[in-house]
């Protein structure tokens, strides 16, 4: 089943008891101000700016009645400070920029966070955000805070983060072999050693004959993704590329 079908009931139920969850799959307002009707304040820490911005757009579309603020590098610091001072319900941020605002934005604190979400926690640590993530955890209140941690893998480094951020966590894991969405069909194309040099041609055959709609192709390198975007365009295939070298505009 989709990850959310098992995660969401736990989140909604345990929110009332300030319990925390560890899920294996990977703000703030001025402290003196309070949101009306006891609405929770949520901080979401994610790895990549593009993914963080996308999550911010999704949040705005799904919950138009909630105010969300985005805090990432590459965008105007001043504009982000204004958004953070507008008393948002949800802040979506990368760890480095969130810490930067905590240290430099007047009146911006983390002491009234009610829900802390760490997405791709293993990647956060791999990319060197250990100190920033730990500082964010220490700056948020321990009592009454619900912490949600998503990770694709388990490691000794992640164990330390779990001990620091979670208390009596509920562990929800996905079986990588058997826990697959019922709507997903998996197929494999095995190439013989002599066919390795024809991989590009085989890929073209697949996207023009077998998978002609709503298709995503993953490449190991950004330069390869860009090259195939050009090649697909020259072959009259509608295609868009998505990688870290593109602007967020």
Tab-separated table of C-alpha atoms in Angstrom:
chain	number	residue	atom	x	y	z
A	1	UNK	CA	0.000	0.000	0.000
A	2	UNK	CA	1.123	3.594	-0.422
A	3	UNK	CA	3.266	4.853	2.438
A	4	UNK	CA	0.617	7.345	3.518
A	5	UNK	CA	-2.040	4.670	4.050
A	6	UNK	CA	-0.064	3.360	7.032
A	7	UNK	CA	1.559	6.584	8.198
A	8	UNK	CA	-1.361	9.022	8.264
A	9	UNK	CA	-3.554	7.136	10.780
A	10	UNK	CA	-0.617	6.989	13.186
A	11	UNK	CA	0.138	10.678	12.729
A	12	UNK	CA	-3.434	11.727	13.406
A	13	UNK	CA	-3.888	9.401	16.367
A	14	UNK	CA	-0.547	9.987	18.046
A	15	UNK	CA	-0.656	13.767	17.555
A	16	UNK	CA	-3.017	13.897	20.501
A	17	UNK	CA	-0.480	12.142	22.731
A	18	UNK	CA	2.681	13.952	21.597
A	19	UNK	CA	4.128	10.640	20.414
A	20	UNK	CA	6.817	10.469	17.741
A	21	UNK	CA	7.309	8.359	14.655
A	22	UNK	CA	10.277	6.945	12.822
A	23	UNK	CA	9.366	6.066	9.232
A	24	UNK	CA	11.694	4.137	6.990
A	25	UNK	CA	11.171	4.763	3.340
A	26	UNK	CA	13.743	10.444	3.622
A	27	UNK	CA	9.208	28.388	12.704
A	28	UNK	CA	8.310	30.070	13.166
A	29	UNK	CA	6.714	32.938	14.440
A	30	UNK	CA	7.801	35.398	17.077
A	31	UNK	CA	7.648	33.418	20.307
A	32	UNK	CA	5.208	35.757	22.003
A	33	UNK	CA	2.537	35.409	19.313
A	34	UNK	CA	-0.008	32.596	19.186
A	35	UNK	CA	-2.118	31.285	16.336
A	36	UNK	CA	-5.852	31.296	16.730
A	37	UNK	CA	-7.836	28.203	17.749
A	38	UNK	CA	-4.765	26.270	18.864
A	39	UNK	CA	-3.544	25.640	15.337
A	40	UNK	CA	-0.252	23.703	15.239
A	41	UNK	CA	2.966	25.190	13.981
A	42	UNK	CA	4.927	22.823	11.741
A	43	UNK	CA	8.541	22.940	10.578
A	44	UNK	CA	9.636	20.671	7.744
A	45	UNK	CA	13.357	20.196	7.062
A	46	UNK	CA	14.267	18.745	3.665
A	47	UNK	CA	17.453	18.116	1.720
A	48	UNK	CA	17.214	19.789	-1.679
A	49	UNK	CA	15.996	23.273	-2.536
A	50	UNK	CA	14.004	22.094	-5.569
A	51	UNK	CA	12.229	19.433	-3.546
A	52	UNK	CA	11.604	21.880	-0.705
A	53	UNK	CA	10.093	24.426	-3.094
A	54	UNK	CA	7.922	21.750	-4.676
A	55	UNK	CA	6.656	20.664	-1.266
A	56	UNK	CA	5.845	24.287	-0.476
A	57	UNK	CA	3.734	24.570	-3.651
A	58	UNK	CA	1.905	21.326	-2.885
A	59	UNK	CA	1.171	22.506	0.647
A	60	UNK	CA	-0.313	25.746	-0.629
A	61	UNK	CA	-2.525	23.911	-3.117
A	62	UNK	CA	-3.772	21.274	-0.660
A	63	UNK	CA	-4.442	23.600	2.251
A	64	UNK	CA	-5.241	27.069	0.987
A	65	UNK	CA	-6.537	28.034	4.431
A	66	UNK	CA	-3.077	27.524	5.948
A	67	UNK	CA	-0.229	29.998	5.664
A	68	UNK	CA	3.088	28.489	4.601
A	69	UNK	CA	6.557	30.022	4.362
A	70	UNK	CA	9.541	28.792	2.350
A	71	UNK	CA	13.113	29.169	3.633
A	72	UNK	CA	15.815	27.937	1.245
A	73	UNK	CA	19.069	29.167	-0.262
A	74	UNK	CA	19.070	30.808	-3.660
A	75	UNK	CA	16.061	33.021	-2.930
A	76	UNK	CA	15.747	36.467	-1.367
A	77	UNK	CA	16.615	36.474	2.322
A	78	UNK	CA	14.518	39.580	2.996
A	79	UNK	CA	11.420	38.159	1.305
A	80	UNK	CA	11.749	35.009	3.383
A	81	UNK	CA	12.079	37.031	6.584
A	82	UNK	CA	8.853	38.863	5.759
A	83	UNK	CA	7.087	35.549	5.178
A	84	UNK	CA	8.411	34.120	8.431
A	85	UNK	CA	7.188	37.160	10.371
A	86	UNK	CA	3.672	36.735	8.935
A	87	UNK	CA	2.979	34.002	11.489
A	88	UNK	CA	2.815	31.051	9.063
A	89	UNK	CA	1.281	27.778	10.161
A	90	UNK	CA	3.883	25.770	8.262
A	91	UNK	CA	7.514	26.440	7.425
A	92	UNK	CA	9.224	24.341	4.757
A	93	UNK	CA	12.994	24.780	4.851
A	94	UNK	CA	16.440	23.436	4.199
A	95	UNK	CA	18.454	23.116	7.437
A	96	UNK	CA	21.177	25.633	6.601
A	97	UNK	CA	18.814	28.445	5.657
A	98	UNK	CA	16.529	27.759	8.622
A	99	UNK	CA	19.467	28.068	11.020
A	100	UNK	CA	20.580	31.230	9.203
A	101	UNK	CA	17.189	32.844	9.847
A	102	UNK	CA	17.189	31.725	13.481
A	103	UNK	CA	20.572	33.379	14.015
A	104	UNK	CA	20.040	36.543	11.990
A	105	UNK	CA	16.316	37.296	11.605
A	106	UNK	CA	15.097	39.461	14.476
A	107	UNK	CA	12.311	37.863	16.495
A	108	UNK	CA	12.422	34.534	14.657
A	109	UNK	CA	12.543	31.564	17.046
A	110	UNK	CA	11.783	27.845	17.123
A	111	UNK	CA	10.536	27.575	20.681
A	112	UNK	CA	6.860	27.134	19.789
A	113	UNK	CA	7.154	24.408	17.162
A	114	UNK	CA	4.567	21.679	17.699
A	115	UNK	CA	5.434	19.328	14.828
A	116	UNK	CA	8.938	18.781	13.440
A	117	UNK	CA	9.315	16.763	10.219
A	118	UNK	CA	12.724	15.608	8.974
A	119	UNK	CA	12.424	14.299	5.432
A	120	UNK	CA	15.196	12.158	3.934
A	121	UNK	CA	17.006	12.154	7.254
A	122	UNK	CA	19.706	9.805	5.998
A	123	UNK	CA	20.463	12.170	3.113
A	124	UNK	CA	20.506	15.164	5.457
A	125	UNK	CA	23.316	13.489	7.369
A	126	UNK	CA	25.155	12.274	4.265
A	127	UNK	CA	25.223	15.805	2.847
A	128	UNK	CA	26.808	17.233	6.000
A	129	UNK	CA	23.797	18.764	7.763
A	130	UNK	CA	24.309	16.856	11.010
A	131	UNK	CA	25.198	19.924	13.095
A	132	UNK	CA	22.364	22.007	11.624
A	133	UNK	CA	19.753	19.291	12.162
A	134	UNK	CA	20.875	18.710	15.736
A	135	UNK	CA	20.759	22.453	16.422
A	136	UNK	CA	17.227	22.657	15.023
A	137	UNK	CA	16.154	19.800	17.289
A	138	UNK	CA	17.685	21.458	20.355
A	139	UNK	CA	16.013	24.784	19.542
A	140	UNK	CA	12.540	23.251	19.375
A	141	UNK	CA	10.616	22.405	22.553
A	142	UNK	CA	10.947	18.858	23.880
A	143	UNK	CA	7.649	18.801	25.712
A	144	UNK	CA	4.608	18.491	23.462
A	145	UNK	CA	6.578	18.308	20.225
A	146	UNK	CA	5.688	15.622	17.706
A	147	UNK	CA	8.678	14.559	15.614
A	148	UNK	CA	8.355	12.708	12.312
A	149	UNK	CA	11.486	11.288	10.730
A	150	UNK	CA	11.547	9.780	7.238
A	151	UNK	CA	14.546	7.775	6.076
A	152	UNK	CA	15.247	5.290	3.288
A	153	UNK	CA	18.064	3.579	5.204
A	154	UNK	CA	19.297	2.923	8.724
A	155	UNK	CA	22.857	3.726	9.811
A	156	UNK	CA	24.825	4.377	13.025
A	157	UNK	CA	24.694	8.122	12.293
A	158	UNK	CA	20.938	7.955	11.986
A	159	UNK	CA	20.707	6.053	15.274
A	160	UNK	CA	22.270	9.065	16.996
A	161	UNK	CA	19.724	11.411	15.430
A	162	UNK	CA	16.898	9.116	16.467
A	163	UNK	CA	18.072	9.082	20.095
A	164	UNK	CA	18.379	12.867	20.101
A	165	UNK	CA	15.038	13.687	18.494
A	166	UNK	CA	12.599	10.855	19.286
A	167	UNK	CA	11.133	9.547	22.531
A	168	UNK	CA	9.428	6.153	22.511
A	169	UNK	CA	9.058	6.250	18.726
A	170	UNK	CA	6.598	4.239	16.677
A	171	UNK	CA	8.526	2.446	13.927
A	172	UNK	CA	6.795	1.989	10.557
A	173	UNK	CA	8.888	0.167	7.952
A	174	UNK	CA	8.283	-0.827	4.360
A	175	UNK	CA	9.358	-4.263	3.154
A	176	UNK	CA	11.536	-3.536	0.093
A	177	UNK	CA	10.729	-6.901	-1.506
A	178	UNK	CA	7.034	-7.438	-0.913
A	179	UNK	CA	5.454	-4.154	0.204
A	180	UNK	CA	4.718	-2.738	-3.254
A	181	UNK	CA	1.753	-0.632	-4.336
A	182	UNK	CA	-0.957	-2.827	-5.848
A	183	UNK	CA	-1.217	-0.476	-8.845
A	184	UNK	CA	2.490	-0.818	-9.691
A	185	UNK	CA	3.667	-3.146	-12.445
A	186	UNK	CA	7.399	-3.870	-12.475
A	187	UNK	CA	9.238	-5.023	-15.570
A	188	UNK	CA	12.956	-5.477	-16.201
A	189	UNK	CA	14.995	-5.311	-19.386
A	190	UNK	CA	18.168	-7.342	-19.134
A	191	UNK	CA	20.872	-6.575	-21.681
A	192	UNK	CA	23.507	-9.025	-22.771
A	193	UNK	CA	27.105	-7.777	-22.587
A	194	UNK	CA	27.188	-7.414	-26.358
A	195	UNK	CA	24.136	-5.117	-26.213
A	196	UNK	CA	25.601	-2.602	-23.745
A	197	UNK	CA	26.663	-0.325	-26.574
A	198	UNK	CA	23.044	-0.203	-27.779
A	199	UNK	CA	21.522	1.038	-24.513
A	200	UNK	CA	20.632	4.448	-25.948
A	201	UNK	CA	18.834	2.893	-28.910
A	202	UNK	CA	16.964	0.467	-26.648
A	203	UNK	CA	15.848	3.348	-24.421
A	204	UNK	CA	14.534	5.211	-27.460
A	205	UNK	CA	12.641	2.098	-28.545
A	206	UNK	CA	11.052	1.755	-25.103
A	207	UNK	CA	9.848	5.367	-24.860
A	208	UNK	CA	8.526	5.445	-28.427
A	209	UNK	CA	6.852	2.025	-28.524
A	210	UNK	CA	6.095	0.744	-25.028
A	211	UNK	CA	6.038	3.670	-22.570
A	212	UNK	CA	4.626	6.626	-24.475
A	213	UNK	CA	2.720	8.475	-21.719
A	214	UNK	CA	3.540	9.778	-18.236
A	215	UNK	CA	7.044	8.380	-18.244
A	216	UNK	CA	9.998	9.333	-16.034
A	217	UNK	CA	13.525	8.309	-16.996
A	218	UNK	CA	16.276	8.501	-14.357
A	219	UNK	CA	19.935	8.976	-15.238
A	220	UNK	CA	23.057	8.697	-13.134
A	221	UNK	CA	24.419	12.117	-14.162
A	222	UNK	CA	22.895	15.519	-14.848
A	223	UNK	CA	24.823	15.854	-18.115
A	224	UNK	CA	23.260	12.621	-19.378
A	225	UNK	CA	19.770	13.844	-18.491
A	226	UNK	CA	20.423	17.062	-20.412
A	227	UNK	CA	21.792	15.171	-23.436
A	228	UNK	CA	18.743	12.934	-23.642
A	229	UNK	CA	16.414	15.900	-23.249
A	230	UNK	CA	17.974	17.312	-26.424
A	231	UNK	CA	17.891	13.956	-28.209
A	232	UNK	CA	14.257	13.348	-27.291
A	233	UNK	CA	13.382	16.829	-28.563
A	234	UNK	CA	15.150	16.192	-31.873
A	235	UNK	CA	13.074	13.010	-32.160
A	236	UNK	CA	9.824	15.003	-31.679
A	237	UNK	CA	9.238	13.563	-28.202
A	238	UNK	CA	7.802	15.992	-25.652
A	239	UNK	CA	10.264	16.008	-22.790
A	240	UNK	CA	11.362	18.131	-19.821
A	241	UNK	CA	14.487	17.792	-17.723
A	242	UNK	CA	14.764	18.122	-13.950
A	243	UNK	CA	18.063	18.292	-12.057
A	244	UNK	CA	20.131	20.476	-9.760
A	245	UNK	CA	21.640	22.675	-12.461
A	246	UNK	CA	18.283	24.239	-13.332
A	247	UNK	CA	16.940	27.446	-11.761
A	248	UNK	CA	13.992	27.354	-9.383
A	249	UNK	CA	12.049	29.960	-11.333
